Coordinates of C-alpha atoms in Angstrom, one line a residue:
X1349 CA 0.0 0.0 0.0
X1350 CA 1.6 3.3 -1.0
X1351 CA 2.0 6.2 1.4
X1352 CA -0.6 9.0 1.0
X1353 CA 0.5 12.2 -0.7
X1354 CA 0.6 15.5 1.0
X1355 CA -2.7 16.4 -0.6
X1356 CA -4.3 13.2 0.7
X1357 CA -3.1 13.8 4.3
X1358 CA -4.2 17.5 4.3
X1359 CA -7.7 16.4 3.4
X1360 CA -8.0 14.9 6.9
X1361 CA -6.8 17.9 8.9
X1362 CA -9.0 20.4 10.6
X1363 CA -10.2 23.7 9.1
X1364 CA -8.0 25.8 11.4
X1365 CA -5.0 23.8 10.4
X1366 CA -5.9 24.2 6.8
X1367 CA -5.9 28.0 7.3
X1368 CA -2.5 27.8 8.9
X1369 CA -1.2 25.7 6.0
X1370 CA -2.6 28.3 3.6
X1371 CA -0.4 31.1 5.1
X1372 CA 2.6 28.7 5.2
X1373 CA 2.1 28.1 1.5
X1374 CA 1.8 31.9 0.9
X1375 CA 5.0 32.5 2.7
X1376 CA 6.8 29.7 0.8
X1377 CA 5.7 31.0 -2.6
X1378 CA 6.5 34.7 -1.8
X1379 CA 10.0 33.7 -0.6
X1380 CA 10.6 31.4 -3.5
X1381 CA 9.4 33.7 -6.2
X1382 CA 10.0 37.2 -4.8
X1383 CA 7.9 39.9 -3.5
X1384 CA 5.1 41.6 -5.4
X1385 CA 3.5 38.4 -6.6
X1386 CA 0.2 40.0 -7.5
X1387 CA -1.0 36.8 -9.2
X1388 CA -0.9 34.8 -5.9
X1389 CA -2.6 37.5 -3.9
X1390 CA -5.3 37.9 -6.6
X1391 CA -5.8 34.2 -6.6
X1392 CA -6.2 34.0 -2.9
X1393 CA -8.9 36.7 -3.3
X1394 CA -10.7 34.2 -5.5
X1395 CA -9.6 34.8 -9.1
X1396 CA -8.5 31.3 -9.9
X1397 CA -9.7 31.5 -13.5
X1398 CA -6.9 33.9 -14.4
X1399 CA -4.3 32.0 -12.3
X1400 CA -2.5 30.7 -15.4
X1401 CA -2.0 34.2 -16.8
X1402 CA -0.9 35.6 -13.5
X1403 CA 1.7 32.9 -13.0
X1404 CA 2.9 33.3 -16.5
X1405 CA 6.5 33.7 -15.4
X1406 CA 6.5 30.4 -13.5
X1407 CA 6.7 26.9 -14.9
X1408 CA 3.9 24.4 -14.3
X1409 CA 6.1 22.5 -12.0
X1410 CA 6.7 25.6 -9.9
X1411 CA 3.0 26.2 -9.5
X1412 CA 2.2 22.5 -8.7
X1413 CA 5.0 22.1 -6.2
X1414 CA 4.0 25.5 -4.5
X1415 CA 0.4 24.5 -4.2
X1416 CA 0.6 20.8 -3.4
X1417 CA -0.7 20.4 0.1
X1418 CA -2.9 23.5 0.1
X1419 CA -6.6 22.8 0.7
X1420 CA -8.7 26.0 0.4
X1421 CA -11.0 26.7 3.4
X1422 CA -14.7 26.0 3.1
X1423 CA -16.6 28.7 1.3
X1424 CA -13.5 29.6 -0.8
X1425 CA -14.5 31.0 -4.1
X1426 CA -13.0 29.8 -7.4
X1427 CA -14.0 33.1 -9.1
X1428 CA -16.8 31.4 -11.0
X1429 CA -18.3 33.3 -13.9
X1430 CA -21.8 34.5 -13.2
X1431 CA -25.0 33.3 -14.9
X1432 CA -26.7 35.6 -17.4
X1433 CA -28.9 37.0 -14.6
X1434 CA -25.8 38.0 -12.5
X1435 CA -26.2 35.3 -9.9
X1436 CA -23.2 33.0 -9.2
X1437 CA -23.0 29.6 -10.7
X1438 CA -23.0 26.5 -8.4
X1439 CA -19.9 24.3 -8.4
X1440 CA -21.9 21.8 -10.5
X1441 CA -22.8 24.4 -13.1
X1442 CA -19.2 25.6 -13.1
X1443 CA -17.7 22.3 -14.0
X1444 CA -20.3 21.4 -16.6
X1445 CA -20.3 24.6 -18.6
X1446 CA -16.6 25.1 -19.4
X1447 CA -13.3 23.2 -19.7
X1448 CA -10.9 23.5 -16.9
X1449 CA -7.2 23.4 -18.0
X1450 CA -4.8 21.3 -15.9
X1451 CA -4.0 24.0 -13.4
X1452 CA -7.6 25.0 -12.9
X1453 CA -8.7 21.4 -12.6
X1454 CA -6.0 20.8 -9.9
X1455 CA -7.2 23.9 -7.9
X1456 CA -10.9 22.9 -8.3
X1457 CA -10.2 19.4 -7.1
X1458 CA -8.4 20.8 -4.0
X1459 CA -11.4 23.1 -3.4
X1460 CA -13.8 20.1 -3.8
X1461 CA -11.9 18.2 -1.2
X1462 CA -12.3 21.1 1.2
X1463 CA -16.0 22.0 0.4
X1464 CA -17.0 18.3 0.5
X1465 CA -14.4 17.4 3.1
X1466 CA -16.7 15.1 5.1
X1467 CA -17.1 12.8 2.1
X1468 CA -14.1 13.6 -0.1
X1469 CA -10.3 13.4 -0.3
X1470 CA -7.9 14.1 -3.1
X1471 CA -5.2 11.5 -3.9
X1472 CA -2.3 12.0 -6.4
X1473 CA -1.7 8.7 -8.0
X1474 CA 1.2 9.7 -10.2
X1475 CA 2.5 12.3 -12.7
X1476 CA 2.5 12.7 -16.4
X1477 CA 5.6 12.7 -18.7
X1478 CA 5.8 16.5 -18.2
X1479 CA 5.3 16.2 -14.4
X1480 CA 1.7 17.3 -14.3
X1481 CA -0.2 15.6 -11.4
X1482 CA -2.6 12.8 -12.1
X1483 CA -5.2 13.1 -9.4
X1484 CA -8.4 11.3 -8.3
X1485 CA -11.2 12.2 -5.9
X1486 CA -12.4 9.5 -3.5
X1487 CA -16.1 10.1 -2.4
X1488 CA -17.5 8.2 0.5
X1489 CA -18.8 8.8 4.0
X1490 CA -16.2 6.4 5.4
X1491 CA -13.0 7.7 3.9
X1492 CA -10.9 6.7 6.9
X1493 CA -12.0 3.0 6.5
X1494 CA -11.7 2.7 2.8
X1495 CA -9.8 -0.7 2.9
X1496 CA -11.5 -2.0 6.0
X1497 CA -15.2 -1.2 5.7
X1498 CA -15.9 -3.8 3.0
X1499 CA -17.6 -1.4 0.6
X1500 CA -17.1 -1.7 -3.1
X1501 CA -14.8 0.7 -5.0
X1502 CA -15.9 2.1 -8.4
X1503 CA -13.9 4.4 -10.7
X1504 CA -14.8 6.9 -13.4
X1505 CA -11.9 7.8 -15.7
X1506 CA -11.7 10.6 -18.2
X1507 CA -9.1 11.8 -20.7
X1508 CA -7.2 8.7 -21.6
X1509 CA -7.0 10.4 -24.9
X1510 CA -6.2 14.1 -24.5
X1511 CA -8.4 15.3 -27.3
X1512 CA -11.5 13.4 -26.1
X1513 CA -12.8 15.7 -23.5
X1514 CA -16.4 14.9 -22.5
X1515 CA -15.3 12.5 -19.7
X1516 CA -13.4 15.3 -18.1
X1517 CA -16.7 17.2 -17.7
X1518 CA -19.0 14.2 -16.9
X1519 CA -16.7 12.8 -14.2
X1520 CA -16.4 16.1 -12.4
X1521 CA -20.1 16.7 -12.8
X1522 CA -20.9 13.4 -11.2
X1523 CA -18.6 14.3 -8.3
X1524 CA -20.2 17.7 -7.8
X1525 CA -23.7 16.2 -8.1
X1526 CA -22.9 13.7 -5.3
X1527 CA -21.5 16.4 -3.1
X1528 CA -24.5 18.7 -3.7
X1529 CA -27.2 16.0 -3.3
X1530 CA -25.9 13.4 -0.9
X1531 CA -27.9 14.7 2.1
X1532 CA -31.2 15.1 0.2
X1533 CA -31.3 12.7 -2.8
X1534 CA -31.8 8.9 -2.1
X1535 CA -29.6 7.9 -5.0
X1536 CA -26.7 10.2 -4.0
X1537 CA -27.1 9.1 -0.3
X1538 CA -27.0 5.4 -1.2
X1539 CA -23.9 5.8 -3.3
X1540 CA -22.0 8.0 -0.8
X1541 CA -22.9 5.8 2.1
X1542 CA -22.5 2.4 0.3
X1543 CA -19.7 2.9 -2.2
X1544 CA -16.2 4.4 -2.5
X1545 CA -16.6 6.3 -5.8
X1546 CA -13.4 7.5 -7.4
X1547 CA -13.3 10.3 -10.0
X1548 CA -10.2 10.8 -12.2
X1549 CA -11.1 13.4 -14.8
X1550 CA -7.6 13.8 -16.5
X1551 CA -5.6 10.6 -17.1
X1552 CA -3.6 12.3 -19.9
X1553 CA -3.1 15.9 -18.8
X1554 CA -0.2 16.5 -21.3
X1555 CA -2.4 15.3 -24.2
X1556 CA -5.2 17.6 -23.0
X1557 CA -3.0 20.7 -22.9
X1558 CA -1.6 19.8 -26.4
X1559 CA -5.1 19.0 -27.7
X1560 CA -3.8 15.6 -29.0
X1561 CA -4.7 12.0 -28.6
X1562 CA -1.3 10.9 -27.4
X1563 CA 0.8 11.6 -24.3
X1564 CA 3.9 13.8 -24.4
X1565 CA 5.9 10.9 -25.7
X1566 CA 3.6 10.4 -28.6
X1567 CA 2.1 7.2 -27.1
X1568 CA -1.5 6.2 -27.3
X1569 CA -2.2 5.2 -23.6
X1570 CA -5.0 2.9 -24.7
X1571 CA -2.4 0.8 -26.5
X1572 CA 0.1 0.8 -23.6
X1573 CA -1.4 -1.7 -21.1
X1574 CA -0.3 -5.4 -20.9
X1575 CA -2.3 -7.5 -23.3
X1576 CA -3.4 -11.2 -23.4
X1577 CA -1.8 -11.6 -26.8
X1578 CA 1.6 -10.2 -25.7
X1579 CA 4.5 -12.6 -25.7
X1580 CA 4.5 -12.7 -21.9
X1581 CA 0.7 -12.7 -21.8
X1582 CA -1.5 -10.7 -19.4
X1583 CA 0.7 -9.3 -16.6
X1584 CA 1.2 -6.5 -14.0
X1585 CA 4.7 -5.7 -15.4
X1586 CA 5.2 -2.0 -15.8
X1587 CA 8.6 -2.1 -17.3
X1588 CA 8.8 0.2 -20.4
X1589 CA 5.3 1.6 -19.9
X1590 CA 4.3 5.2 -19.9
X1591 CA 4.1 7.0 -16.5
X1592 CA 0.4 7.6 -16.9
X1593 CA -0.2 3.9 -17.5
X1594 CA 2.0 3.0 -14.6
X1595 CA 0.0 5.4 -12.4
X1596 CA -3.4 3.8 -13.4
X1597 CA -2.1 0.3 -12.9
X1598 CA -0.7 1.0 -9.4
X1599 CA -3.9 2.8 -8.4
X1600 CA -6.1 -0.1 -9.6
X1601 CA -4.0 -2.6 -7.7
X1602 CA -4.0 -0.5 -4.5
X1603 CA -7.8 -0.5 -4.0
X1604 CA -10.5 -3.2 -4.4
X1605 CA -12.2 -1.9 -7.5
X1606 CA -15.3 -3.7 -8.6
X1607 CA -16.1 -1.8 -11.8
X1608 CA -15.0 1.1 -13.9
X1609 CA -16.1 3.5 -16.6
X1610 CA -13.6 5.1 -19.1
X1611 CA -14.8 7.9 -21.4
X1612 CA -13.7 8.4 -25.0
X1613 CA -15.1 10.4 -27.9
X1614 CA -15.6 10.2 -31.6
X1615 CA -18.6 7.9 -31.7
X1616 CA -21.8 7.4 -29.6
X1617 CA -21.8 3.9 -28.3
X1618 CA -21.1 1.8 -25.2
X1619 CA -18.4 -0.8 -25.7
X1620 CA -17.4 -3.8 -23.6
X1621 CA -14.7 -6.5 -23.6
X1622 CA -13.0 -8.2 -25.2
X1623 CA -11.2 -5.6 -27.3
X1624 CA -8.7 -7.8 -29.1
X1625 CA -8.8 -10.9 -31.3
X1626 CA -6.3 -13.7 -31.9
X1627 CA -6.3 -13.2 -35.7
X1628 CA -6.2 -9.4 -35.7
X1629 CA -9.5 -9.2 -37.5
X1630 CA -12.7 -7.4 -36.5
X1631 CA -15.2 -10.0 -35.1
X1632 CA -17.0 -10.7 -31.8
X1633 CA -14.6 -11.7 -29.0
X1634 CA -16.7 -13.1 -26.2
X1635 CA -15.4 -12.9 -22.7
X1636 CA -16.4 -15.3 -19.9
X1637 CA -18.7 -12.6 -18.5
X1638 CA -20.1 -11.6 -21.9
X1639 CA -23.7 -11.8 -20.6
X1640 CA -23.0 -9.6 -17.7
X1641 CA -21.1 -7.0 -19.8
X1642 CA -23.9 -6.9 -22.3
X1643 CA -26.4 -6.4 -19.5
X1644 CA -24.3 -3.5 -18.0
X1645 CA -23.8 -1.9 -21.4
X1646 CA -27.6 -2.1 -22.2
X1647 CA -28.5 -0.6 -18.9
X1648 CA -26.1 2.3 -19.5
X1649 CA -27.5 2.9 -23.0
X1650 CA -31.1 2.6 -21.8
X1651 CA -30.5 5.2 -19.1
X1652 CA -28.8 7.6 -21.5
X1653 CA -30.9 10.4 -22.8
X1654 CA -29.9 10.0 -26.4
X1655 CA -28.8 6.3 -26.7
X1656 CA -32.1 5.2 -25.1
X1657 CA -34.0 6.2 -28.3
X1658 CA -31.1 6.7 -30.9
X1659 CA -31.1 4.0 -33.6
X1660 CA -27.8 3.1 -35.2
X1661 CA -27.6 0.2 -37.7
X1662 CA -23.9 -0.4 -36.8
X1663 CA -24.6 -0.5 -33.1
X1664 CA -28.0 -2.1 -32.3
X1665 CA -29.2 -0.9 -28.9
X1666 CA -26.3 1.5 -28.7
X1667 CA -23.8 -1.1 -27.5
X1668 CA -21.0 -3.1 -29.1
X1669 CA -18.4 -5.7 -28.3
X1670 CA -15.1 -3.8 -28.7
X1671 CA -13.4 -6.3 -31.0
X1672 CA -16.5 -6.6 -33.2
X1673 CA -16.2 -2.9 -33.8
X1674 CA -12.4 -2.9 -34.4
X1675 CA -9.7 -4.8 -32.5
X1676 CA -7.2 -3.0 -30.3
X1677 CA -4.3 -4.4 -28.3
X1678 CA -2.9 -2.9 -25.1
X1679 CA -6.2 -1.5 -24.1
X1680 CA -7.1 -0.6 -20.5
X1681 CA -10.5 -2.4 -20.5
X1682 CA -9.1 -5.9 -21.1
X1683 CA -6.3 -5.4 -18.6
X1684 CA -8.7 -4.2 -15.9
X1685 CA -10.9 -7.3 -16.5
X1686 CA -8.4 -10.0 -16.9
X1687 CA -5.7 -8.9 -14.5
X1688 CA -7.6 -7.0 -11.8
X1689 CA -11.1 -8.5 -12.1
X1690 CA -12.6 -5.0 -12.7
X1691 CA -15.6 -4.8 -14.9
X1692 CA -15.0 -1.8 -17.2
X1693 CA -17.2 -0.3 -19.9
X1694 CA -15.9 2.1 -22.5
X1695 CA -18.2 5.1 -23.1
X1696 CA -17.9 6.7 -26.4
X1697 CA -19.7 9.9 -25.4
X1698 CA -20.3 11.5 -28.8
X1699 CA -19.2 11.9 -32.4
X1700 CA -17.5 15.2 -31.6
X1701 CA -14.3 14.6 -29.6
X1702 CA -13.9 18.1 -28.3
X1703 CA -17.4 19.6 -28.3
X1704 CA -18.1 23.3 -27.9
X1705 CA -18.5 24.3 -24.3
X1706 CA -22.2 25.2 -24.9
X1707 CA -22.9 21.5 -25.4
X1708 CA -21.3 20.4 -22.1
X1709 CA -24.4 20.8 -19.8
X1710 CA -26.4 18.6 -22.1
X1711 CA -23.7 16.0 -22.5
X1712 CA -23.4 15.8 -18.7
X1713 CA -27.2 15.3 -18.4
X1714 CA -27.1 12.7 -21.2
X1715 CA -24.8 10.6 -19.1
X1716 CA -25.6 11.5 -15.5
X1717 CA -28.3 8.9 -14.8
X1718 CA -26.4 6.2 -16.7
X1719 CA -23.3 6.7 -14.6
X1720 CA -25.2 6.7 -11.3
X1721 CA -27.2 3.5 -12.3
X1722 CA -23.9 1.8 -13.3
X1723 CA -22.5 2.5 -9.9
X1724 CA -25.6 1.2 -8.1
X1725 CA -25.9 -1.9 -10.3
X1726 CA -22.3 -3.0 -10.0
X1727 CA -22.0 -2.2 -6.3
X1728 CA -25.4 -3.4 -5.0
X1729 CA -27.1 -5.7 -7.5
X1730 CA -24.6 -8.4 -8.2
X1731 CA -23.4 -11.3 -6.0
X1732 CA -21.8 -9.9 -2.9
X1733 CA -20.8 -11.6 0.3
X1734 CA -18.1 -12.3 2.9
X1735 CA -15.9 -15.4 3.1
X1736 CA -15.2 -16.4 6.6
X1737 CA -13.3 -19.0 8.6
X1738 CA -12.9 -19.9 12.3
X1739 CA -10.1 -18.7 14.6
X1740 CA -8.7 -21.2 17.1
X1741 CA -11.0 -19.7 19.8
X1742 CA -14.1 -20.4 17.7
X1743 CA -14.7 -16.8 16.6
X1744 CA -15.0 -16.0 12.9
X1745 CA -12.9 -13.8 10.8
X1746 CA -12.8 -12.7 7.1
X1747 CA -10.7 -14.7 4.8
X1748 CA -8.6 -12.9 2.2
X1749 CA -7.6 -14.4 -1.1
X1750 CA -10.5 -16.8 -1.7
X1751 CA -11.6 -17.1 -5.3
X1752 CA -15.3 -16.7 -6.1
X1753 CA -16.4 -18.5 -9.2
X1754 CA -19.8 -18.9 -10.9
X1755 CA -20.4 -22.4 -12.1
X1756 CA -20.0 -22.5 -15.9
X1757 CA -18.0 -19.3 -16.2
X1758 CA -14.2 -19.2 -16.5
X1759 CA -13.6 -16.1 -14.4
X1760 CA -13.5 -15.2 -10.8
X1761 CA -13.2 -12.4 -8.3
X1762 CA -11.1 -12.5 -5.1
X1763 CA -12.1 -11.8 -1.5
X1764 CA -10.5 -8.7 0.1
X1765 CA -8.6 -8.2 3.4
X1766 CA -11.6 -8.9 5.5
X1767 CA -13.2 -11.5 3.2
X1768 CA -15.6 -9.3 1.3
X1769 CA -16.2 -9.7 -2.4
X1770 CA -18.5 -8.1 -5.1
X1771 CA -19.2 -9.7 -8.4
X1772 CA -21.4 -7.8 -10.9
X1773 CA -23.6 -10.2 -12.8
X1774 CA -26.8 -10.2 -15.0
X1775 CA -30.0 -11.1 -13.2
X1776 CA -30.5 -14.8 -12.7
X1777 CA -29.9 -17.7 -10.4
X1778 CA -26.3 -18.9 -10.1
X1779 CA -24.3 -21.6 -8.4
X1780 CA -21.4 -19.9 -6.5
X1781 CA -18.2 -21.8 -5.7
X1782 CA -15.8 -20.4 -3.1
X1783 CA -12.4 -21.9 -2.9
X1784 CA -9.0 -21.3 -1.3
X1785 CA -6.0 -23.6 -1.1
X1786 CA -5.9 -25.3 2.3
X1787 CA -9.7 -24.9 2.9
X1788 CA -12.8 -26.8 1.9
X1789 CA -14.8 -25.6 -1.2
X1790 CA -18.2 -24.1 -0.5
X1791 CA -21.0 -24.3 -3.1
X1792 CA -24.2 -22.3 -2.8
X1793 CA -27.1 -21.2 -5.0
X1794 CA -27.6 -17.5 -5.1
X1795 CA -30.4 -15.5 -6.9
X1796 CA -29.6 -12.0 -8.3
X1797 CA -30.5 -9.3 -7.8
X1798 CA -30.7 -9.9 -4.1
X1799 CA -33.9 -9.1 -2.4
X1800 CA -31.9 -7.1 0.2
X1801 CA -28.9 -5.6 -1.5
X1802 CA -27.4 -4.5 1.9
X1803 CA -27.4 -8.1 3.2
X1804 CA -24.2 -10.0 2.4
X1805 CA -24.3 -13.7 1.9
X1806 CA -21.9 -15.4 4.3
X1807 CA -19.7 -18.3 3.1
X1808 CA -17.9 -20.2 5.8
X1809 CA -14.8 -22.1 4.8
X1810 CA -13.2 -24.7 7.1
X1811 CA -9.4 -25.1 7.2
X1812 CA -8.3 -28.6 6.1
X1813 CA -6.3 -30.6 8.6

């Protein structure tokens, strides 16, 4: 488990300490960059939108290093533009009506972790080729128990291709919606209280700034992951891979993710694994969990404001198997599924890769319900339970590392530190097999969705003598 970054640790300190840190940061920047830094003072007054211009004499690294660790106090203004009637935009309106560049996004995510501090923290998972931070927001009402509370983790990733921008907006919009609604809306409350939702809006910040598909080394990050058709097969080996890819791989391995959404652009369709074929030709490549992936993809499309009624001959129902569309190798989706047992859908959010900012509010609303239902379905409606065994004194404890199979499917998920597991699956009745070396195998019939999603099925394994 990696150590938390400075940003992550600051997210847990008190408001008074945050204010003290603010002035420490001010002093540090003034000393480092000289007196008369009008840009910094203006920014502290709330004019974050012009931060880039006012720091024009500093490099991005200077700005990032100076500000890492600063969490703005509650109520801190980001200098949002007003609505046409002169009233101030809400944070949700702010992130779904314009594009934030990398510096602005960094500051806004810091602000989010402060405003929504009871349910949010900011974690830096790595840096890009040019040193820009790759950051994710974790949203949950049990942040301090993220690896111990047994709740499922779900991630939403935007910007794997720098010039495909809708995911940047949708992911931050979902984060702001959860923060705004979690005390009043039943869906938001259920997600915040029952899930660890992770939002990573900018996987490829260098590509976004350059308005290009590739990272700063000219590499397509969705061709950079280990692949089942590589000479060494599917692996967790990061040797020779791009820093952005390494960051995502490490993050995925550090937390017990159940499912994932990754946003692209250039088409309007929901795609699911497998993405590659053995012969290199475009044809359907069926995964062991094909029925579940099709179920999840259909549900996303049916909850989408456009895909629910949009008819495309190429993509019946608004969904497609990735390899049937066109095969790729080194994709993130297949690696997530085969290596980390994470069920990922690829959301092609529209035919325009970089839409005009006037289209952003509508694009967010097109996807909002789909994203929320995906989180609920994968976290609450599949097969979930806890694998237990007896201690010497007769008490029971969770058992880590047990494999959870479905009879007839050549795939599995693994129980976590305290024995919990979550397996998204299409509705139906299944025979579940739980096995771990040195223990008896347990077989039980389970019906999905569960009548009570909050009730975990308990599977008790006995250590063999």
